[in-house]
Tab-separated table of C-alpha atoms in Angstrom:
chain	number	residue	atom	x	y	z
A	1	UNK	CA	62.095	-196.463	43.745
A	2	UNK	CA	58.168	-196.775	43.110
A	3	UNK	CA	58.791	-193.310	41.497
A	4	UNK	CA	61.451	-194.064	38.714
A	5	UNK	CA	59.983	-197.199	38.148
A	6	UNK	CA	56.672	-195.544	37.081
A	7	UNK	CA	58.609	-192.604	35.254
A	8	UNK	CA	60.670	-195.312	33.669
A	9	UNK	CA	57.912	-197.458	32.463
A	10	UNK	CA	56.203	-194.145	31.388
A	11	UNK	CA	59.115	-193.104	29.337
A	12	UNK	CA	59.294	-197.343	27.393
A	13	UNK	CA	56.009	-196.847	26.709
A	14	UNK	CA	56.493	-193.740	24.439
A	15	UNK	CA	59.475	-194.647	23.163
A	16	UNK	CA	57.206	-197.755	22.053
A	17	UNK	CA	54.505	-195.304	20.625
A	18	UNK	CA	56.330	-193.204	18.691
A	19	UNK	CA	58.551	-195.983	17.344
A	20	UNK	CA	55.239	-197.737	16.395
A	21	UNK	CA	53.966	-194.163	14.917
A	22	UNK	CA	57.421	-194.116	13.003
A	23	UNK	CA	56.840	-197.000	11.418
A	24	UNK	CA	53.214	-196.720	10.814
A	25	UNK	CA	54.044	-193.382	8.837
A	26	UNK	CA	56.755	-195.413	6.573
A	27	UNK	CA	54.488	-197.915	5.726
A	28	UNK	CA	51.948	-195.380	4.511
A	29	UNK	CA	54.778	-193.881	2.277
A	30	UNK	CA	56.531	-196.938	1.108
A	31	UNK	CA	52.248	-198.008	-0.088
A	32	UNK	CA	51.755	-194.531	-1.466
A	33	UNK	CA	55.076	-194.825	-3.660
A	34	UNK	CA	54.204	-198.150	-4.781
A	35	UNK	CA	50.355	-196.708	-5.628
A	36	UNK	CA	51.936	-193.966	-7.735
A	37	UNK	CA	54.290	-195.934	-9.609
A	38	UNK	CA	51.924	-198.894	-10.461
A	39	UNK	CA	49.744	-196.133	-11.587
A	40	UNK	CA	51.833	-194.206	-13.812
A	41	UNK	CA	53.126	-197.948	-15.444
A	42	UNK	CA	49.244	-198.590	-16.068
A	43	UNK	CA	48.997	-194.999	-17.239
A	44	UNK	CA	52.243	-195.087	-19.924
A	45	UNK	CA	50.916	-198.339	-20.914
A	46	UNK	CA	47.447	-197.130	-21.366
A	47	UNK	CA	48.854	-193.720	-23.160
A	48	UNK	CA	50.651	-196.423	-25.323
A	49	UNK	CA	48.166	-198.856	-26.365
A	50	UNK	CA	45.831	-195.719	-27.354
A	51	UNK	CA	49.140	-194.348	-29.415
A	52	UNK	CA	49.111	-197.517	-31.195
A	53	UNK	CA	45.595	-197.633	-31.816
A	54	UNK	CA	45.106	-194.671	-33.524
A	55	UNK	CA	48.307	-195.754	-35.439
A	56	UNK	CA	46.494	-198.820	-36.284
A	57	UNK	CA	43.273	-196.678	-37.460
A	58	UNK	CA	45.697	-194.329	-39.253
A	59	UNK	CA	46.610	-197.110	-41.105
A	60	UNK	CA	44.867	-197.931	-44.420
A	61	UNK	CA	43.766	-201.792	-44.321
A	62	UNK	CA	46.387	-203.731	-46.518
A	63	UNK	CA	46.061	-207.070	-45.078
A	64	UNK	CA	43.664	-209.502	-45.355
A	65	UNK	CA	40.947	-209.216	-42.640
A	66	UNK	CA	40.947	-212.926	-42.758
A	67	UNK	CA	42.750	-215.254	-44.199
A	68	UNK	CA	42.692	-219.258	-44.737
A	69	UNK	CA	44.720	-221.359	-45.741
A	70	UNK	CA	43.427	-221.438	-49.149
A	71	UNK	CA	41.969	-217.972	-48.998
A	72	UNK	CA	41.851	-214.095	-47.916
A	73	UNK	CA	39.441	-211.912	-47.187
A	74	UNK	CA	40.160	-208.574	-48.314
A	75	UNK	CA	39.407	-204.561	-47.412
A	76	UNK	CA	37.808	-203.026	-50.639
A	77	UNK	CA	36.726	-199.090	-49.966
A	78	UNK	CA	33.510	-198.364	-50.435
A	79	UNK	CA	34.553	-196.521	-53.435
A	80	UNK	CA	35.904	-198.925	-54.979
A	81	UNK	CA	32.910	-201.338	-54.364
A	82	UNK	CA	30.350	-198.225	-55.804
A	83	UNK	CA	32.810	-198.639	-59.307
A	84	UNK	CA	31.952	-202.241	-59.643
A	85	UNK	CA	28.370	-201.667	-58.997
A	86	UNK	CA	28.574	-199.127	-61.509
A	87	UNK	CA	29.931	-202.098	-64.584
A	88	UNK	CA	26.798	-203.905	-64.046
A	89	UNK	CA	24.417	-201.089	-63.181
A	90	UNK	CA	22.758	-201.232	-66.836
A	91	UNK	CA	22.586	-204.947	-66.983
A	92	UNK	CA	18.780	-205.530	-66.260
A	93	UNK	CA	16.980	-208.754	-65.574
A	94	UNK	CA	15.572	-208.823	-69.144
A	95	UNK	CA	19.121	-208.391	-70.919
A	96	UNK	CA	19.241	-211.250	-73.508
A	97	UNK	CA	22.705	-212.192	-72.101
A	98	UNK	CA	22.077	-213.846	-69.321
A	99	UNK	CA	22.798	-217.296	-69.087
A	100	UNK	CA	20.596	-219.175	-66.872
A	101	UNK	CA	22.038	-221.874	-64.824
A	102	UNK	CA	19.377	-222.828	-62.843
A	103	UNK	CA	15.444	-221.630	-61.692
A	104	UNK	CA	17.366	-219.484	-59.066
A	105	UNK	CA	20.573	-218.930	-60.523
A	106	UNK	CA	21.445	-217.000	-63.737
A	107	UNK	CA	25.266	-215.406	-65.214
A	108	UNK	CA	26.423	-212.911	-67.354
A	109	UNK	CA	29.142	-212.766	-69.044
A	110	UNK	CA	30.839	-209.304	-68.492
A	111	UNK	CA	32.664	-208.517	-71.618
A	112	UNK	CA	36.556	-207.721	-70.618
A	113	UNK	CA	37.494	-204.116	-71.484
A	114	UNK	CA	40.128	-201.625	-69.865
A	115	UNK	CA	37.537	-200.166	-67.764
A	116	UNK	CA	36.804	-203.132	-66.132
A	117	UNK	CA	40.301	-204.268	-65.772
A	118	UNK	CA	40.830	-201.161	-64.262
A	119	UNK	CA	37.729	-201.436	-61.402
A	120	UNK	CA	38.773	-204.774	-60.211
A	121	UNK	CA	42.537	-204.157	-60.065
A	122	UNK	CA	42.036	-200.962	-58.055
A	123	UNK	CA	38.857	-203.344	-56.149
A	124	UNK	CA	41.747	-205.754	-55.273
A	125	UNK	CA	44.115	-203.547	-54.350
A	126	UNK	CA	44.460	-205.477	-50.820
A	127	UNK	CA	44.576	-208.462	-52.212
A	128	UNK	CA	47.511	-210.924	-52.282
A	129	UNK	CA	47.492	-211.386	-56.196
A	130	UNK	CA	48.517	-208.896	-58.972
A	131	UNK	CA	45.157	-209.123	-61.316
A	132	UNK	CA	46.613	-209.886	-64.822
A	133	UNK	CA	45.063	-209.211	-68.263
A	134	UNK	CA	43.626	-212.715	-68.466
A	135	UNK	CA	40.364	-212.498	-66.574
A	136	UNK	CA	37.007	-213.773	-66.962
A	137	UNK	CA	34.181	-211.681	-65.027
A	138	UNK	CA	30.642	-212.959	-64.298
A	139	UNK	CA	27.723	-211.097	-62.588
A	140	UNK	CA	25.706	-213.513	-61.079
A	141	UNK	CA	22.311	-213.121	-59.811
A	142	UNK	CA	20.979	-215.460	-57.070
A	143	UNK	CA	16.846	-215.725	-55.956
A	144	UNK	CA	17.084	-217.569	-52.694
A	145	UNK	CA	14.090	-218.917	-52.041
A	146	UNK	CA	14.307	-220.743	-48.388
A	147	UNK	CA	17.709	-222.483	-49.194
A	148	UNK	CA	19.824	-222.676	-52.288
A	149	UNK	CA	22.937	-225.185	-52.103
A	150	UNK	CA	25.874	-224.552	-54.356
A	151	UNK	CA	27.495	-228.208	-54.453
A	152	UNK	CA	31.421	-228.596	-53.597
A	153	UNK	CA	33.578	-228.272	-57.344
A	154	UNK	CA	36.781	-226.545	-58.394
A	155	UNK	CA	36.292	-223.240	-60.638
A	156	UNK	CA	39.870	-225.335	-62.065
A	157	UNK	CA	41.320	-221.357	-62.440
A	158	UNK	CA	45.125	-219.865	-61.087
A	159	UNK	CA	42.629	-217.986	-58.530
A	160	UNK	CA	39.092	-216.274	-58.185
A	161	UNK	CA	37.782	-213.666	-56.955
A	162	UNK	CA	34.138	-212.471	-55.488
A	163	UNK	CA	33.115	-209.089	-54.525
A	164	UNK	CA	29.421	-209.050	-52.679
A	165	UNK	CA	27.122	-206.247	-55.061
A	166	UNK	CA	24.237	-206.945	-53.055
A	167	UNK	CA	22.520	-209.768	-50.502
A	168	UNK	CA	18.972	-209.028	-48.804
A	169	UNK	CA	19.542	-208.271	-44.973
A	170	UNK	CA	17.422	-212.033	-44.035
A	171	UNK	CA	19.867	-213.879	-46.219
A	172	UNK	CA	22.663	-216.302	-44.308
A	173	UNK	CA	25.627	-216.710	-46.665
A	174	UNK	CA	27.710	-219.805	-45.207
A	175	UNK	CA	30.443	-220.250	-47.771
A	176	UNK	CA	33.298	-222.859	-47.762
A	177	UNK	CA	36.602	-223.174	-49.353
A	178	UNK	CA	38.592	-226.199	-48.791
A	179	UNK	CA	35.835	-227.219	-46.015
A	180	UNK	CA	36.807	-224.072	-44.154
A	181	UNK	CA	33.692	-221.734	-43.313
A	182	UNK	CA	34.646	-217.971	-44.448
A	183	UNK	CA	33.220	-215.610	-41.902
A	184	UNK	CA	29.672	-214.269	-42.945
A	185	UNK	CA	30.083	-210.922	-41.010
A	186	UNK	CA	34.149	-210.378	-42.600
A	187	UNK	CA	33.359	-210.534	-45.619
A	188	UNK	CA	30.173	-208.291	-46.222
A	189	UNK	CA	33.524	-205.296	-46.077
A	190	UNK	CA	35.089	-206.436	-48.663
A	191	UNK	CA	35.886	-209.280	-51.579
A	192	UNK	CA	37.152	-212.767	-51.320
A	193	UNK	CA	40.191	-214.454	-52.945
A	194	UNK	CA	41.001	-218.336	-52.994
A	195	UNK	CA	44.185	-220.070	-54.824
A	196	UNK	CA	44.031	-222.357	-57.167
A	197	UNK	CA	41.823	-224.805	-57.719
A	198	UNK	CA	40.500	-225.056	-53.944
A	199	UNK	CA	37.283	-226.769	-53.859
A	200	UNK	CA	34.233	-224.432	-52.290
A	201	UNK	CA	30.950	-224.823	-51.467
A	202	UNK	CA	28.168	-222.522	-50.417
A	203	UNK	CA	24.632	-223.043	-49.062
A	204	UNK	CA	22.549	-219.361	-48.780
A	205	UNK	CA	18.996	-219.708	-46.361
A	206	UNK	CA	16.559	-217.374	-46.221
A	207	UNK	CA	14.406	-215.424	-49.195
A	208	UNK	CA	15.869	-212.925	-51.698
A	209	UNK	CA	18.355	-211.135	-53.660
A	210	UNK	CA	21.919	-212.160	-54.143
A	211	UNK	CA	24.134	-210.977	-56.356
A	212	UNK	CA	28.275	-211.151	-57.200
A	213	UNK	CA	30.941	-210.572	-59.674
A	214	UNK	CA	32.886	-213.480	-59.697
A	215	UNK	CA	36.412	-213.006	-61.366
A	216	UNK	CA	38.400	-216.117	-62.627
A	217	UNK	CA	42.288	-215.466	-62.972
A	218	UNK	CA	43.123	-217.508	-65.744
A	219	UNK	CA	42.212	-220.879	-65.978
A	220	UNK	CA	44.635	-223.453	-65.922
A	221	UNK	CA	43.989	-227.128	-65.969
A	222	UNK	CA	46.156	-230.531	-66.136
A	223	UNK	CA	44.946	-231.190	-69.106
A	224	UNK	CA	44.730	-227.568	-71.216
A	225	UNK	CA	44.472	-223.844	-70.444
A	226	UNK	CA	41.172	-221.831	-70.949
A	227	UNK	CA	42.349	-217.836	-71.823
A	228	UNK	CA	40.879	-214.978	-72.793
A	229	UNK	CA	41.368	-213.399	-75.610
A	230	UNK	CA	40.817	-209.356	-75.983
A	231	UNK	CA	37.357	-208.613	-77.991
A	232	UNK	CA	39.489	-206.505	-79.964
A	233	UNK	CA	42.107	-208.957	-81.259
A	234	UNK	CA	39.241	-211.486	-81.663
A	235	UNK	CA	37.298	-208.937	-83.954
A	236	UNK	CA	40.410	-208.125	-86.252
A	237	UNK	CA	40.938	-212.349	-86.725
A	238	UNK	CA	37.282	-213.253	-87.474
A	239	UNK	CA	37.766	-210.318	-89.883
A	240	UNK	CA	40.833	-211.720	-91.767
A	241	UNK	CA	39.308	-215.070	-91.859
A	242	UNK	CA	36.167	-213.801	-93.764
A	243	UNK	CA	38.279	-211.616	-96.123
A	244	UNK	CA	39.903	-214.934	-96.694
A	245	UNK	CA	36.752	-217.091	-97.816
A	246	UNK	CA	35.591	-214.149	-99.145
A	247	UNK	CA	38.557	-213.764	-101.847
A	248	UNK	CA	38.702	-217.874	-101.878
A	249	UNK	CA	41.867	-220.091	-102.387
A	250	UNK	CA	40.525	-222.275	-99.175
A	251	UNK	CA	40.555	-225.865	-100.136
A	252	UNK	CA	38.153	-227.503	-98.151
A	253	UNK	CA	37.899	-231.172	-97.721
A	254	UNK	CA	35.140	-233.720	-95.694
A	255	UNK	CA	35.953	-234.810	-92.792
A	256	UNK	CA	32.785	-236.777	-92.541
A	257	UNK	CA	29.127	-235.705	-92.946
A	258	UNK	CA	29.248	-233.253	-90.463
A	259	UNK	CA	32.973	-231.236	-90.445
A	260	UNK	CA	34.976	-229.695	-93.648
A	261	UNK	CA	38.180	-227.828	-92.889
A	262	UNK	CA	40.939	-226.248	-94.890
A	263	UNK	CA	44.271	-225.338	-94.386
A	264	UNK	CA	45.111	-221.226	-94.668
A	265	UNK	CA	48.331	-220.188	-95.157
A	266	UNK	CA	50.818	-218.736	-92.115
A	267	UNK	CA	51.799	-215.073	-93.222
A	268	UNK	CA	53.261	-212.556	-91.236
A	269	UNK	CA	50.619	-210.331	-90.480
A	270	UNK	CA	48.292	-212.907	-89.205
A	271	UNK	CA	50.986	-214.105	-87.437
A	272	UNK	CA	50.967	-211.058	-85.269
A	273	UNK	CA	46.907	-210.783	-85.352
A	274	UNK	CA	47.035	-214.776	-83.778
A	275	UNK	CA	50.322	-212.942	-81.204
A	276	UNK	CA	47.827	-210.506	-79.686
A	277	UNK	CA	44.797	-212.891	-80.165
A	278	UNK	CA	47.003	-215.266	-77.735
A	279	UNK	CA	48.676	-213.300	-75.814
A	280	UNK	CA	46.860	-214.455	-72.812
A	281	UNK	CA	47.501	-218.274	-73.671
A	282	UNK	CA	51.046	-218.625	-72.227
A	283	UNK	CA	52.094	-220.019	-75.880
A	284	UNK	CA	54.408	-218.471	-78.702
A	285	UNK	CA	52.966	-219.362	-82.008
A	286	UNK	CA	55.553	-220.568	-84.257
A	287	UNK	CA	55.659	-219.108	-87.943
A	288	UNK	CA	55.501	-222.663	-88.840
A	289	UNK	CA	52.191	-223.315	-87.425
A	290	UNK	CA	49.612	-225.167	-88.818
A	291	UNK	CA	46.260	-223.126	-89.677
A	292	UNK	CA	42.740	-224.712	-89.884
A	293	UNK	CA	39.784	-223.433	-90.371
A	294	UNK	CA	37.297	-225.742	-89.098
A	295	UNK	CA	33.398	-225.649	-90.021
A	296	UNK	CA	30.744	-227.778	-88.669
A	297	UNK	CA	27.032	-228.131	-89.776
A	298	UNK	CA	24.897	-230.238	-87.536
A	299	UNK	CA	21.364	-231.585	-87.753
A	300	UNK	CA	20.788	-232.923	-84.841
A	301	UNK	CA	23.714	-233.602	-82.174
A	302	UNK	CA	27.420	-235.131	-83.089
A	303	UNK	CA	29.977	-236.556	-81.723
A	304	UNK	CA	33.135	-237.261	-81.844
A	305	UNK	CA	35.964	-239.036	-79.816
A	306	UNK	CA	39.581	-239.143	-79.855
A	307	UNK	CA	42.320	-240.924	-77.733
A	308	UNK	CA	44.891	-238.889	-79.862
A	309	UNK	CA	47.494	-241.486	-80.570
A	310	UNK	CA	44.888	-241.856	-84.388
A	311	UNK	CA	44.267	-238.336	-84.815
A	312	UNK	CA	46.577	-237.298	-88.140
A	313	UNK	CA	47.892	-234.394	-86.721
A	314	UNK	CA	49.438	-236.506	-84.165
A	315	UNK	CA	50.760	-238.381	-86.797
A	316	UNK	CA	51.980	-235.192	-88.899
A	317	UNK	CA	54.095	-234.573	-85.201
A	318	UNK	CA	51.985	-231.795	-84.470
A	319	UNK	CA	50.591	-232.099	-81.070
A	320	UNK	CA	50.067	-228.951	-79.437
A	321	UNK	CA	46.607	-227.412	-80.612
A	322	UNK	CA	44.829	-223.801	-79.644
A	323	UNK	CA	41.538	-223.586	-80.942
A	324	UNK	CA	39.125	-220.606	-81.093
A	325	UNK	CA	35.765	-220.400	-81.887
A	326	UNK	CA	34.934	-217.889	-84.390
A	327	UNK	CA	31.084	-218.281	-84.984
A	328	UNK	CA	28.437	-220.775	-83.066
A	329	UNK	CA	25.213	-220.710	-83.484
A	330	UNK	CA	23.176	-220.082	-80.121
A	331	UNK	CA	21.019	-223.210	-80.950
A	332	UNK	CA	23.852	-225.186	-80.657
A	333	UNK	CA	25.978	-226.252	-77.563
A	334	UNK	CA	29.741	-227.706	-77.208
A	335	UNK	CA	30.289	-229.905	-74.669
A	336	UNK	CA	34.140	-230.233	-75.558
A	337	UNK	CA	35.598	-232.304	-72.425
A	338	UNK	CA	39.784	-233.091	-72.394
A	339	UNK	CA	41.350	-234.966	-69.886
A	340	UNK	CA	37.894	-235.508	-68.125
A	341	UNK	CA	37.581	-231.724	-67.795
A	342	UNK	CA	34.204	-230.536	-69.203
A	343	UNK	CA	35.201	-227.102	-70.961
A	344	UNK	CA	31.138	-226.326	-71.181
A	345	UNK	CA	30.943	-224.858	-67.612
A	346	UNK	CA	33.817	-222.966	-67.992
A	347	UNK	CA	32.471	-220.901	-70.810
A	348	UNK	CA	35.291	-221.586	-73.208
A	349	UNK	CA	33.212	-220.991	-76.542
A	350	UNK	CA	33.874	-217.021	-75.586
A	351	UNK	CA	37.532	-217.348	-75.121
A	352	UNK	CA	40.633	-219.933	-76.529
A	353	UNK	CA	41.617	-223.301	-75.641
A	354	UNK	CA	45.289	-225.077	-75.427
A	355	UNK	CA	45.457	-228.632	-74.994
A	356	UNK	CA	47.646	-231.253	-76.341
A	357	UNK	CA	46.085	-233.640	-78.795
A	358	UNK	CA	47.352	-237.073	-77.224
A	359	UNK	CA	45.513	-236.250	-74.168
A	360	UNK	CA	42.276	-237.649	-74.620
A	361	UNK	CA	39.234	-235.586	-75.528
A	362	UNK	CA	35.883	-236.091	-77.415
A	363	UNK	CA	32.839	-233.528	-78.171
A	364	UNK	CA	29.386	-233.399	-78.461
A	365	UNK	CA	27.273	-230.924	-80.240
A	366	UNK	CA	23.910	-230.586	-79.169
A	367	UNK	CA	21.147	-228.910	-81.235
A	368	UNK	CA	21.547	-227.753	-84.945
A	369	UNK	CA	23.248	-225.513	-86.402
A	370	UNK	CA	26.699	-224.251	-87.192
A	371	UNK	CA	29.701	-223.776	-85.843
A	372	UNK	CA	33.198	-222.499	-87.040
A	373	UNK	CA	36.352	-222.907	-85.086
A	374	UNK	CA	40.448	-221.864	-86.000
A	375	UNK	CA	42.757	-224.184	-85.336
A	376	UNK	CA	46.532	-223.942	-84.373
A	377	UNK	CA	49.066	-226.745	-84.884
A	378	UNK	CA	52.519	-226.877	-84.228
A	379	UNK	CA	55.708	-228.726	-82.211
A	380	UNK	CA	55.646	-227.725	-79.061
């Protein structure tokens, strides 16, 4: 009995052992599958991700890198950025263009021509915004010298661009738009677009060069619309006005002291000369339209205020007024403000002007000299 007992016991506890072994041996396998299949997940997902990245680096940049909600920063190939160097490569710091704004801030006003039409658009490509014939460029040249602030203000345009040229390595370019910092590091790759009339700001620290080419779209105001007008067109109308003094029949008559105008007769073509003068101003002329050919002669400064409801072309029921300037001395400055918006900064002496005469406007001339403007009258 002591005998099968002892084999018996013997015999449980292998049973035990292998069953134990058994067991031990599926728990390996069941670990090893689940090993091998969270490793191949981690490995499709990994062979995916990579897939998708070099899709993603494939990919041309067409979005903005950045974007606001009044603005975008946009990809601009270095190509493209080497063109727009190139428009303003020849413009050196003694060119008698420049306009200076302040002791470390001076513009220039980059004449619009289908070469430059052609950089920016293809510049812009990534941008949100078709670029449309009606542009106004300006390469601006900043000398930081520890801090320059630009104060908060509204460029009052349909949208602007700015394209970094060039910015010295110690300068720190914080710029705003609607009170929303634009990321410094973002956009050094490419340009920057904000809508509208979004108020920005900027404040650069550090010491040296910065320099831009700012690009309004259009400006469009409550009050009027500042346009460009192509150098072209503008050339072939301030030569059929002078072949018009020059062969008389003007009629001129005081105004006061200071401004004589005349009316010239509407004919057809000058009606399609003023067409392709305007064609940026969002207007049709009518063949009706009242011409005027303004001149001014100032000794000093003038001015000259208007509510509109007295003026007599308001009277005559012809509100709606584009004016052009077609000669201005550089001695003299017009500070033309409608609505409460100052036209000076905008630079509208170089391009047109649409307002509506019972909005109410006044302007000052400053300095002497001469000035002579066209103006366009009709119903709107």
């Amino acid at each position: 009995m002591v005998t099968l007992d002892a084999n018996y016991q013997a015999s449980q506890r292998a049973s035990h052992g292998l069953l134990r072994f058994v067991c031990l041996v599926f728990l390996c396998w069941q670990a090893l599958l689940t090993s091998r299949e969270t490793f191949c997940q981690q490995r499709r997902a990994s062979s995916i991700a990579s897939r998708r990245g070099r899709c993603r680096r494939a990919t041309p940049p067409t979005a903005g890198i950045e974007e606001g909600v009044d603005f975008q920063v946009f990809h601009v190939a270095s190509s493209k950025m080497d063109a727009i160097r190139s428009l303003v490569a020849d413009i050196g710091e003694d060119n008698s263009g420049w306009d200076k704004f302040d002791d470390d801030c001076s513009r220039y006003e980059v004449p619009i021509t289908e070469q430059v039409l052609r950089v920016v658009r293809e510049a812009a490509v990534n941008c949100k915004l078709q670029v449309p014939d009606d542009i106004r460029v300006q390469y601006i040249n900043y000398n930081i010298r520890n801090e320059y602030t630009m104060e908060r203000h509204r460029d009052g345009s349909d949208a602007t661009l700015v394209f970094h040229l060039e910015r010295e390595a110690e300068i720190i370019d914080d710029f705003y738009v609607n009170d929303a910092l634009v990321s410094n590091n973002k956009w050094n790759l490419g340009g920057l677009m904000f809508q509208g009339d979004a108020p920005h700001s900027a404040v650069f620290r550090g010491r040296g060069r910065r320099r831009i080419l700012f690009v309004s779209i259009g400006v469009l105001l409550d009050s009027c619309r500042v346009f460009n007008i192509p150098r072209s067109s503008l050339v072939v109308l301030q030569r059929t006005i002078r072949d018009t003094l020059e062969g008389g029949g003007l009629a001129f008559k005081s105004i006061d002291d200071t401004r004589r105008q005349a009316d010239i007769k509407m004919t057809g073509p000058l009606l399609n000369i003023l067409h392709e003068c305007l064609i940026n101003s969002k207007l049709q002329i009518p063949g009706n339209a009242l011409l005027q050919y303004v001149k001014y002669c100032v000794d000093e400064d003038y001015f000259c205020d208007h509510s509109g409801n007295d003026f007599p072309e308001c009277e005559r029921g012809m509100p709606m007024v584009i004016m052009v300037h077609l000669h201005k001395d550089d001695s003299l400055e017009d500070d033309f403000t409608v609505g409460g918006q100052d036209l000076l900064e905008l630079h509208w002496q170089r391009r047109g002007v649409a307002y509506n005469e019972t909005t109410p406007w006044y302007r000052w001339l400053d300095g002497g000299g001469s000035m002579h403007t066209l103006e366009i009258r009709w119903t709107a």
